[in-house]
Structure formats: structure tokens, C-alpha cells
Coordinates of C-alpha atoms and ligand atoms in Angstrom, one line a residue:
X91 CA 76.7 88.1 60.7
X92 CA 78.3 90.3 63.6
X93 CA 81.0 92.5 62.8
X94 CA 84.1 93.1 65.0
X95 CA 84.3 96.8 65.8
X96 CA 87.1 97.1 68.1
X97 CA 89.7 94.5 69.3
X98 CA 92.1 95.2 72.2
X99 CA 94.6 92.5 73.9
X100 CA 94.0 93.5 77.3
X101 CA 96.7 91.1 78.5
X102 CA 98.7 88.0 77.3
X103 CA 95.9 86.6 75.2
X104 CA 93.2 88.1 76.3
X105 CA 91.4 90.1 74.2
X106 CA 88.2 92.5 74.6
X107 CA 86.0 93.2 71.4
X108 CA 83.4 95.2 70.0
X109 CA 81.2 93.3 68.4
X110 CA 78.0 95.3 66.7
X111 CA 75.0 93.9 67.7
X112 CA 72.4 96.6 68.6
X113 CA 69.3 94.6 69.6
X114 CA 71.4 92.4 71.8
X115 CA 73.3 96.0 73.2
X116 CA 69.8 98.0 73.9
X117 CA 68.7 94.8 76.0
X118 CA 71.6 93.7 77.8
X119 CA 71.5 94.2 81.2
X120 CA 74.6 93.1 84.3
X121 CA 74.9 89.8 84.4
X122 CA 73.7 88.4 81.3
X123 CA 75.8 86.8 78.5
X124 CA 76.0 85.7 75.0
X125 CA 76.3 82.5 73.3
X126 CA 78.8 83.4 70.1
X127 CA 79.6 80.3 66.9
X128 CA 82.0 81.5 64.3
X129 CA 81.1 78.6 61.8
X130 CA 78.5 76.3 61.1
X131 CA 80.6 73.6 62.7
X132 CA 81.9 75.7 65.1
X133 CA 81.3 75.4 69.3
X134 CA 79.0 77.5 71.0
X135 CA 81.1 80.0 73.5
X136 CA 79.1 81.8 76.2
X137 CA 80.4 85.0 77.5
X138 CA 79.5 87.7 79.8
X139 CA 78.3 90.9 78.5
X140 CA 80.9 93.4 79.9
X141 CA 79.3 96.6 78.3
X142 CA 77.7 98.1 75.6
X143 CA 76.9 101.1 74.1
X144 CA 74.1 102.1 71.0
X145 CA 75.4 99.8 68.5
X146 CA 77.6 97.2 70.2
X147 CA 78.3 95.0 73.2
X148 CA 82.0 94.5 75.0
X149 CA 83.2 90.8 75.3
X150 CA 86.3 89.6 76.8
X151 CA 87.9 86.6 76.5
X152 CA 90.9 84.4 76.9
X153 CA 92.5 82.0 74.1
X154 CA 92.2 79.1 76.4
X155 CA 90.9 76.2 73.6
X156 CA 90.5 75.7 70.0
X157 CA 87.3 77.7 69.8
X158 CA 88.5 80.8 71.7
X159 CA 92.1 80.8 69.7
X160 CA 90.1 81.0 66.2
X161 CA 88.0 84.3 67.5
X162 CA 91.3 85.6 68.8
X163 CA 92.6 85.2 65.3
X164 CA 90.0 87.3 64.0
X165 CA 90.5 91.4 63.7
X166 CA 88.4 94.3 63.2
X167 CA 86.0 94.2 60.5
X168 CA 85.9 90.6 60.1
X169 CA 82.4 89.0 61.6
X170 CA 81.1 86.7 63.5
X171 CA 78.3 84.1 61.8
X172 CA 76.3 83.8 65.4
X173 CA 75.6 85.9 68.3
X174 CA 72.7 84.9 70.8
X175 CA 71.3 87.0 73.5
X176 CA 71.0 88.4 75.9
X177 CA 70.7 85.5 77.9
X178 CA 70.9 84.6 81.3
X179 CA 68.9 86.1 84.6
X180 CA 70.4 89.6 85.4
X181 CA 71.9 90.2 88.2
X182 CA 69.9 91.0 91.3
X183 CA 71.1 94.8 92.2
X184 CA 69.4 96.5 95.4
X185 CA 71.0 99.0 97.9
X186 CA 72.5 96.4 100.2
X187 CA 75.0 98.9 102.0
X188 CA 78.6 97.7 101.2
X189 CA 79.7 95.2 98.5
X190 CA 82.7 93.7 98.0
X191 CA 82.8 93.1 94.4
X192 CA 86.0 90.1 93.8
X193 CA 87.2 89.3 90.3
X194 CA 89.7 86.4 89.8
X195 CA 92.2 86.4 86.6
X196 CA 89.8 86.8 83.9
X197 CA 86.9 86.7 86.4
X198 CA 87.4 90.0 86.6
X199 CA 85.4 90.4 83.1
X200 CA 81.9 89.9 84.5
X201 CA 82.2 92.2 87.7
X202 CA 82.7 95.0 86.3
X203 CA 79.4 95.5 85.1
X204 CA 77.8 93.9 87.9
X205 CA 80.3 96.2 90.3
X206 CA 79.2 100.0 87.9
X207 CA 75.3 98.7 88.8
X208 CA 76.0 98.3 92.6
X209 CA 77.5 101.5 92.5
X210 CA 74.5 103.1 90.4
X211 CA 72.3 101.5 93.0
X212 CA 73.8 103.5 96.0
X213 CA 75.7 100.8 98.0
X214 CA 79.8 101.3 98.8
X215 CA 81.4 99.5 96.3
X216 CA 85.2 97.8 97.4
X217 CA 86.8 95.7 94.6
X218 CA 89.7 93.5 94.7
X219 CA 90.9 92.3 91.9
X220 CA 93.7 89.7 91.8
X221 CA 95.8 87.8 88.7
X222 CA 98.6 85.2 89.1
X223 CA 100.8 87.9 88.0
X224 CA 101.0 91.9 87.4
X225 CA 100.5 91.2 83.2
X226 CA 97.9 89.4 83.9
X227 CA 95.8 92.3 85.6
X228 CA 92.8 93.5 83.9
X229 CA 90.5 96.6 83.7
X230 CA 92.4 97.9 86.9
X231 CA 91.5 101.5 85.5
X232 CA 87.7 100.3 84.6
X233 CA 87.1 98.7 88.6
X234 CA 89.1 101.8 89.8
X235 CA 86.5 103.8 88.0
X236 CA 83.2 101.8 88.9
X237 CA 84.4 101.0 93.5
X238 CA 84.7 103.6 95.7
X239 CA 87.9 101.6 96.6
X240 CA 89.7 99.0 94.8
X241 CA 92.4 96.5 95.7
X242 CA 94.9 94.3 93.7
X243 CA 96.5 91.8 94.7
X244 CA 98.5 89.6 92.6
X245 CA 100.1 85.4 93.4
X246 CA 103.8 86.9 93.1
X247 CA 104.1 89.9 94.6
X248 CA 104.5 91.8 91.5
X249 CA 102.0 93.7 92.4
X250 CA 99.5 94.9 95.1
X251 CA 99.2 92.8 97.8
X252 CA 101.2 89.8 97.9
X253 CA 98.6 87.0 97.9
X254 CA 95.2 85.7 96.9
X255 CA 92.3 87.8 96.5
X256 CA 90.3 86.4 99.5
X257 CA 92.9 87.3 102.1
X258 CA 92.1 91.0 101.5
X259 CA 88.0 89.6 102.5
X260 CA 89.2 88.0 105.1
X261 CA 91.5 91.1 106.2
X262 CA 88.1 93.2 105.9
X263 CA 86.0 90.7 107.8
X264 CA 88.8 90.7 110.8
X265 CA 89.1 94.6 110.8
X266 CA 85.7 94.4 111.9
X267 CA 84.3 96.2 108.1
X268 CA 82.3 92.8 107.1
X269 CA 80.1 93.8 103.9
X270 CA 76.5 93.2 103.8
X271 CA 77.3 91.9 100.6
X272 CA 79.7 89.6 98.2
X273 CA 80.2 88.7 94.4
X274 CA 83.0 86.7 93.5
X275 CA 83.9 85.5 89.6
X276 CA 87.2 83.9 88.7
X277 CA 88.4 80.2 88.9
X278 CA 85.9 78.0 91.0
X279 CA 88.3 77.0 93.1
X280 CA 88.2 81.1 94.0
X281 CA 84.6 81.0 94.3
X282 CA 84.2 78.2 96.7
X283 CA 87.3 80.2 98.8
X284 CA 84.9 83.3 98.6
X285 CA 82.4 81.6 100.0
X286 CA 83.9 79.6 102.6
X287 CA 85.3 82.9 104.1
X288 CA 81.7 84.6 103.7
X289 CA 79.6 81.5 105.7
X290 CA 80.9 81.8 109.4
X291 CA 79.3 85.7 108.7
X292 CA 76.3 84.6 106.9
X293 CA 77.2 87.1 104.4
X294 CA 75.1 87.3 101.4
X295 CA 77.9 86.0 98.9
X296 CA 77.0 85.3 95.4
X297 CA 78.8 83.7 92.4
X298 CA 78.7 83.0 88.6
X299 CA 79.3 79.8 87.6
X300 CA 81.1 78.5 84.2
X301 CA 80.2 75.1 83.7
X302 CA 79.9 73.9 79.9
X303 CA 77.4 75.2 77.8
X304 CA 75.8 74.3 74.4
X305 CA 72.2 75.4 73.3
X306 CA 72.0 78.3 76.4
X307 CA 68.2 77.3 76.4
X308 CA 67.7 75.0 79.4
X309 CA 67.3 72.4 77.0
X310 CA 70.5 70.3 76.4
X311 CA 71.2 69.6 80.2
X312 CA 75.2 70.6 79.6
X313 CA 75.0 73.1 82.5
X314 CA 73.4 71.8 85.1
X315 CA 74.8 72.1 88.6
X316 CA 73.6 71.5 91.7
X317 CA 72.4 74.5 94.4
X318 CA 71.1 73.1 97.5
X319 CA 70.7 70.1 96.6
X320 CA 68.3 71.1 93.8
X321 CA 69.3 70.4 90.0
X322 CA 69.5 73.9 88.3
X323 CA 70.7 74.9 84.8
X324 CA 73.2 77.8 84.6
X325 CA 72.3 79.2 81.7
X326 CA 68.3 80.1 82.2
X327 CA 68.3 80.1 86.3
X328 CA 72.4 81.6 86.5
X329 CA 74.7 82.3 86.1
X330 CA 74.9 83.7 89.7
X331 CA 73.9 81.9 92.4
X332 CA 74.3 82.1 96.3
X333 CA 77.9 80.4 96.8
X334 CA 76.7 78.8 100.2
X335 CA 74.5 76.5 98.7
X336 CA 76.5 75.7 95.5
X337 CA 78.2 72.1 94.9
X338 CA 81.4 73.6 93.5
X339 CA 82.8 69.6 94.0
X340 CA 80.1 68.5 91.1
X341 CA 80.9 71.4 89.3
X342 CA 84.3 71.2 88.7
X343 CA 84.4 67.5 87.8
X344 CA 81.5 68.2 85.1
X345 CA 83.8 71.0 83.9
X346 CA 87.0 68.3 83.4
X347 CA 84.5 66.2 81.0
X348 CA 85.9 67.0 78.1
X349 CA 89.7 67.9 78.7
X350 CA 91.6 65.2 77.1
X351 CA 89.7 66.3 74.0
X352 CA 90.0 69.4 74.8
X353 CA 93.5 69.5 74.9
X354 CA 93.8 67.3 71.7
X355 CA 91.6 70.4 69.6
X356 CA 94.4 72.9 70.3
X357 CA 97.3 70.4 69.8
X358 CA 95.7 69.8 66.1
X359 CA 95.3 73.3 65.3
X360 CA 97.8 75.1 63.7
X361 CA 97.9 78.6 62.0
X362 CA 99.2 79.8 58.2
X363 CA 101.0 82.8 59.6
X364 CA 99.4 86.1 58.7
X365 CA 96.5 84.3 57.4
X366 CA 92.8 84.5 59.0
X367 CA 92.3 81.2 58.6
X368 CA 93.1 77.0 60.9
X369 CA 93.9 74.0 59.6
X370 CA 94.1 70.2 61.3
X371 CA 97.5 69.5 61.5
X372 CA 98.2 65.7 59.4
X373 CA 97.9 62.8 62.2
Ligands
NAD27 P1 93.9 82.4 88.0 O1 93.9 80.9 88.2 O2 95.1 83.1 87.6 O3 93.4 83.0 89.4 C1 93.0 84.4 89.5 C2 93.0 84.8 90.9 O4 92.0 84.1 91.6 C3 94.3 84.5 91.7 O5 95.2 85.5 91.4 C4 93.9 84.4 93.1 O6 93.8 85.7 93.7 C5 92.5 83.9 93.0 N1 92.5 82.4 93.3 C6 92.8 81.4 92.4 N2 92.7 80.3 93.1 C7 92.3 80.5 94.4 C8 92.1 79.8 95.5 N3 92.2 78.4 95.5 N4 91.7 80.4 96.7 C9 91.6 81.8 96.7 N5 91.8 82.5 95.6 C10 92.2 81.9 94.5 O7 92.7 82.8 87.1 P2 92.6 82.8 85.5 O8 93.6 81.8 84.9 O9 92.5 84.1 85.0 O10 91.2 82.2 85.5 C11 90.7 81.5 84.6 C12 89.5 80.8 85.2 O11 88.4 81.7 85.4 C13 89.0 79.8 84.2 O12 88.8 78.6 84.9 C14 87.7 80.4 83.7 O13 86.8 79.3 83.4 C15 87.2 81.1 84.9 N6 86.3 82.2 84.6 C16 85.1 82.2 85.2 C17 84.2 83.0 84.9 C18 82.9 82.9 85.6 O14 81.9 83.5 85.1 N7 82.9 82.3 86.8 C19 84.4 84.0 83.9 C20 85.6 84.0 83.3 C21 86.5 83.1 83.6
FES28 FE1 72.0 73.5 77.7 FE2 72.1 75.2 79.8 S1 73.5 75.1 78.1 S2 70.7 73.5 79.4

């Protein structure tokens, strides 16, 4: 069992934990994820590793589906019954000059480690990080703290720049400051855009897929996506891979598989209020 050390909502639902697992926190490196179950019966949720310390690793996460809303009903000192990892490659970090480091939304969880390792590796680290709105920003202070500049932009003006996060690329690659260098995480409909503004400049541009996920072993067959025409499975060969060869079409059907069902698990959940605990609501 894996107790929760430290819960913050970093926004609207979103939540960043502490979760004490030391083997898992002395391994860990940026990039690499964990696949958490809170009950026997309960679905497997991968998520990135967004730090760790002696004792613990950081995970955020969004209540987005039945699974995620039950771990954001739990508080400090409660546990979790699994925690796998880590898993995943790490991310590839060499001195490439300048990086653009882009988190989308809650994309923005898994760049900020990738973006502090950059940085520890030399290169001039630029962030911009963009939300649909200015409560929806996170870890502005964290990606201020880890880029040697960082922009924000947000959908609705509230804040930043007035826009999507790839117009500020864009804006760099016009000014004439193209990086040698690109990460993008968010929505995949972001990451394709990343990537589509990156290829006329043959940019080195790489991006970390979500697709479903269930044993995180390369066994099941749930992640696999399509890179240059080649079949690859996200969880032992990914989560990053280079955006110009990615078939973000494939991937974004295979992640609508399942969202009638989806969508029916957090319809049929309910909560006793002030209670840790779910129930089915009667059909
Ligand atoms: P969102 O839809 O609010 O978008 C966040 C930002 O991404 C926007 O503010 C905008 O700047 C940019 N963006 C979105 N669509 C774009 C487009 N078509 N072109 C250019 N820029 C665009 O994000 P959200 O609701 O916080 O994101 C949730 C999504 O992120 C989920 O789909 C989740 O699965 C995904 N996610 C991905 C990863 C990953 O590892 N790739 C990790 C966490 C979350
Ligand atoms: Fe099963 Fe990757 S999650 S093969």
C-alpha cells in the first residue's frame, strides 16, 4: 500500500500528490511514469512522474473519469493499494543549445521535469505554457523556476498572451530565434500543432503521447500507436517520440475507444458527502 503524503488542488480539479514510494523515487528519472490501481477491481492510471524527493514521488492529475475522481476523493494519509514503476524510456537530455519546452493544460505536468533536466544539461531553456483559461494555469512558479524564460499564454485573454501556445513557436521561429530543439505535452491535437509548426524547420520536436494504457508492459497491445509507419507501444518504447513521424490521426481515434463507456462510469458514480467512499447509482 502507498500512502498519500501531501495533496494540493493545483487548479479546478486538479490535484498534485505525494505519494511515498521510495524505491520508485530513488529510480525515477524525466520522462518516466507510473501505473497507479486503487482497488483490486480498480483501472490501471498511468501518470508522469513530476518529481520526487528521498521518500516520495509528485503526481498530478485531473478528475477527468471515474477512476481519476475516486483518487481525487482520497486525502492525506489514506493509501493507494498499487503503484508500478518507474516505467517508461527516460527522456533523451543532451546539450542541444536552445529548447523550447511547451506544456498544454495539464500537459504542463510532464515538462517540468523534462524542462529542470534540459536546464541541468546546459541548453537555454524557453517555456510556454498555455491553459484555456487563467485558473486553469499550472506550476507557473515551478516552469518559471526550471526556463531561463517562460511564457503563458492562455485561450481567453485572461492572461498572458491572448492565444494558443504554438503561436508564441511560431512568433520565435518568425523572429528569426528557431530552437534547436522542441517538446510539446498537452492535448494531441496540441502536439500535432507543435509539430506541424516545427517540420518546415526540421526542428528536432518531440512529444509524449497518452494513448490508453493497461498492463504498462508491452504486453496487452492497448498503447500501441503508429511512428513512421512502424507499430510501437507507448508504454516500453514512449512515451516521447519524434512528433514528425507520429500518426496523431490513429491515435486520437484509438483514444475515443472507450468514451460512451467512459462517460456512462462517471454518470453512475455518485458520492456520500464527506464520506471516502463511491457507490453505483440504482439504474
Ligand atoms: P486544453 O484543451 O485546455 O488545452 C491546453 C492548451 O493547449 C490550450 O490552452 C492551447 O494553448 C493548447 N492547444 C489546445 N488545442 C490546440 C490546438 N488545436 N492547436 C494549438 N494549441 C492547442 O488542455 P487540457 O484540457 O488541460 O488537456 C487535457 C488533455 O491533455 C487531455 O486530453 C489529456 O489526455 C492530455 N494530457 C496529455 C499528456 C501527455 O502526456 N501527452 C499528459 C497529461 C494530459
Ligand atoms: Fe499494454 Fe502498453 S499498456 S502494451
Amino acid at each position: 500500500m502507498y500512502e498519500i503524503t501531501e495533496k494540493i488542488e493545483l487548479s479546478h480539479g486538479v490535484y498534485q500528490y505525494k505519494v511515498r514510494a521510495p524505491q520508485i523515487a530513488k529510480k525515477r528519472k524525466a520522462g518516466q511514469f507510473i501505473i497507479l490501481r486503487m482497488n483490486e477491481a480498480g483501472e490501471r492510471i498511468p501518470l508522469t512522474i513530476v518529481g520526487s524527493d528521498e521518500e516520495t514521488v509528485t503526481i498530478i492529475f485531473q478528475e477527468v473519469g471515474k477512476s481519476t475522481n475516486i483518487l481525487g476523493s482520497l486525502g492525506v494519509g489514506d493509501h493507494i493499494l498499487d503503484v508500478v514503476g518507474p516505467l517508461g524510456m527516460p527522456t533523451h537530455i543532451e546539450n542541444f543549445g536552445t529548447a523550447v519546452c511547451i506544456g498544454g493544460g495539464i500537459g504542463t505536468a510532464p515538462v517540468l521535469p523534462i524542462a529542470e533536466a534540459l536546464k541541468a544539461a546546459g541548453n537555454t531553456v524557453h517555456s510556454i505554457i498555455g491553459a484555456r483559461t487563467k485558473d486553469l494555469l499550472i506550476l507557473e512558479k515551478e516552469m518559471e523556476a526550471a526556463s531561463d524564460k517562460l511564457y503563458i499564454t492562455t485561450d481567453d485573454g485572461s492572461y498572458g498572451h491572448h492565444g494558443f501556445v504554438t503561436q508564441i513557436l511560431q512568433k520565435f521561429i518568425d523572429d528569426g530565434c528557431a530552437p534547436d530543439f522542441v517538446l510539446g505535452v498537452g492535448p494531441v491535437p496540441m502536439m500535432r500543432a507543435v509539430a506541424e509548426v516545427s517540420r518546415p524547420h526540421k526542428i528536432l520536436t518531440m512529444v509524449s503521447l497518452n494513448p490508453i494504457m493497461v498492463d504498462g508492459t508491452g504486453m496487452c497491445g492497448a498503447c500501441r500507436v503508429t511512428i513512421d509507419g512502424e507499430i510501437k507501444f507507448v508504454c516500453v518504447d514512449g512515451p516521447e517520440f519524434d512528433g514528425h513521424l507520429v500518426d496523431f490521426g490513429e491515435l486520437i481515434n484509438r483514444n475515443r475507444s472507450y468514451l460512451k463507456e467512459e462517460k456512462m462510469a462517471v454518470e453512475e458514480l455518485t458520492y456520500h458527502e464527506g464520506e471516502k467512499c463511491y457507490e453505483r447509482s440504482p439504474s
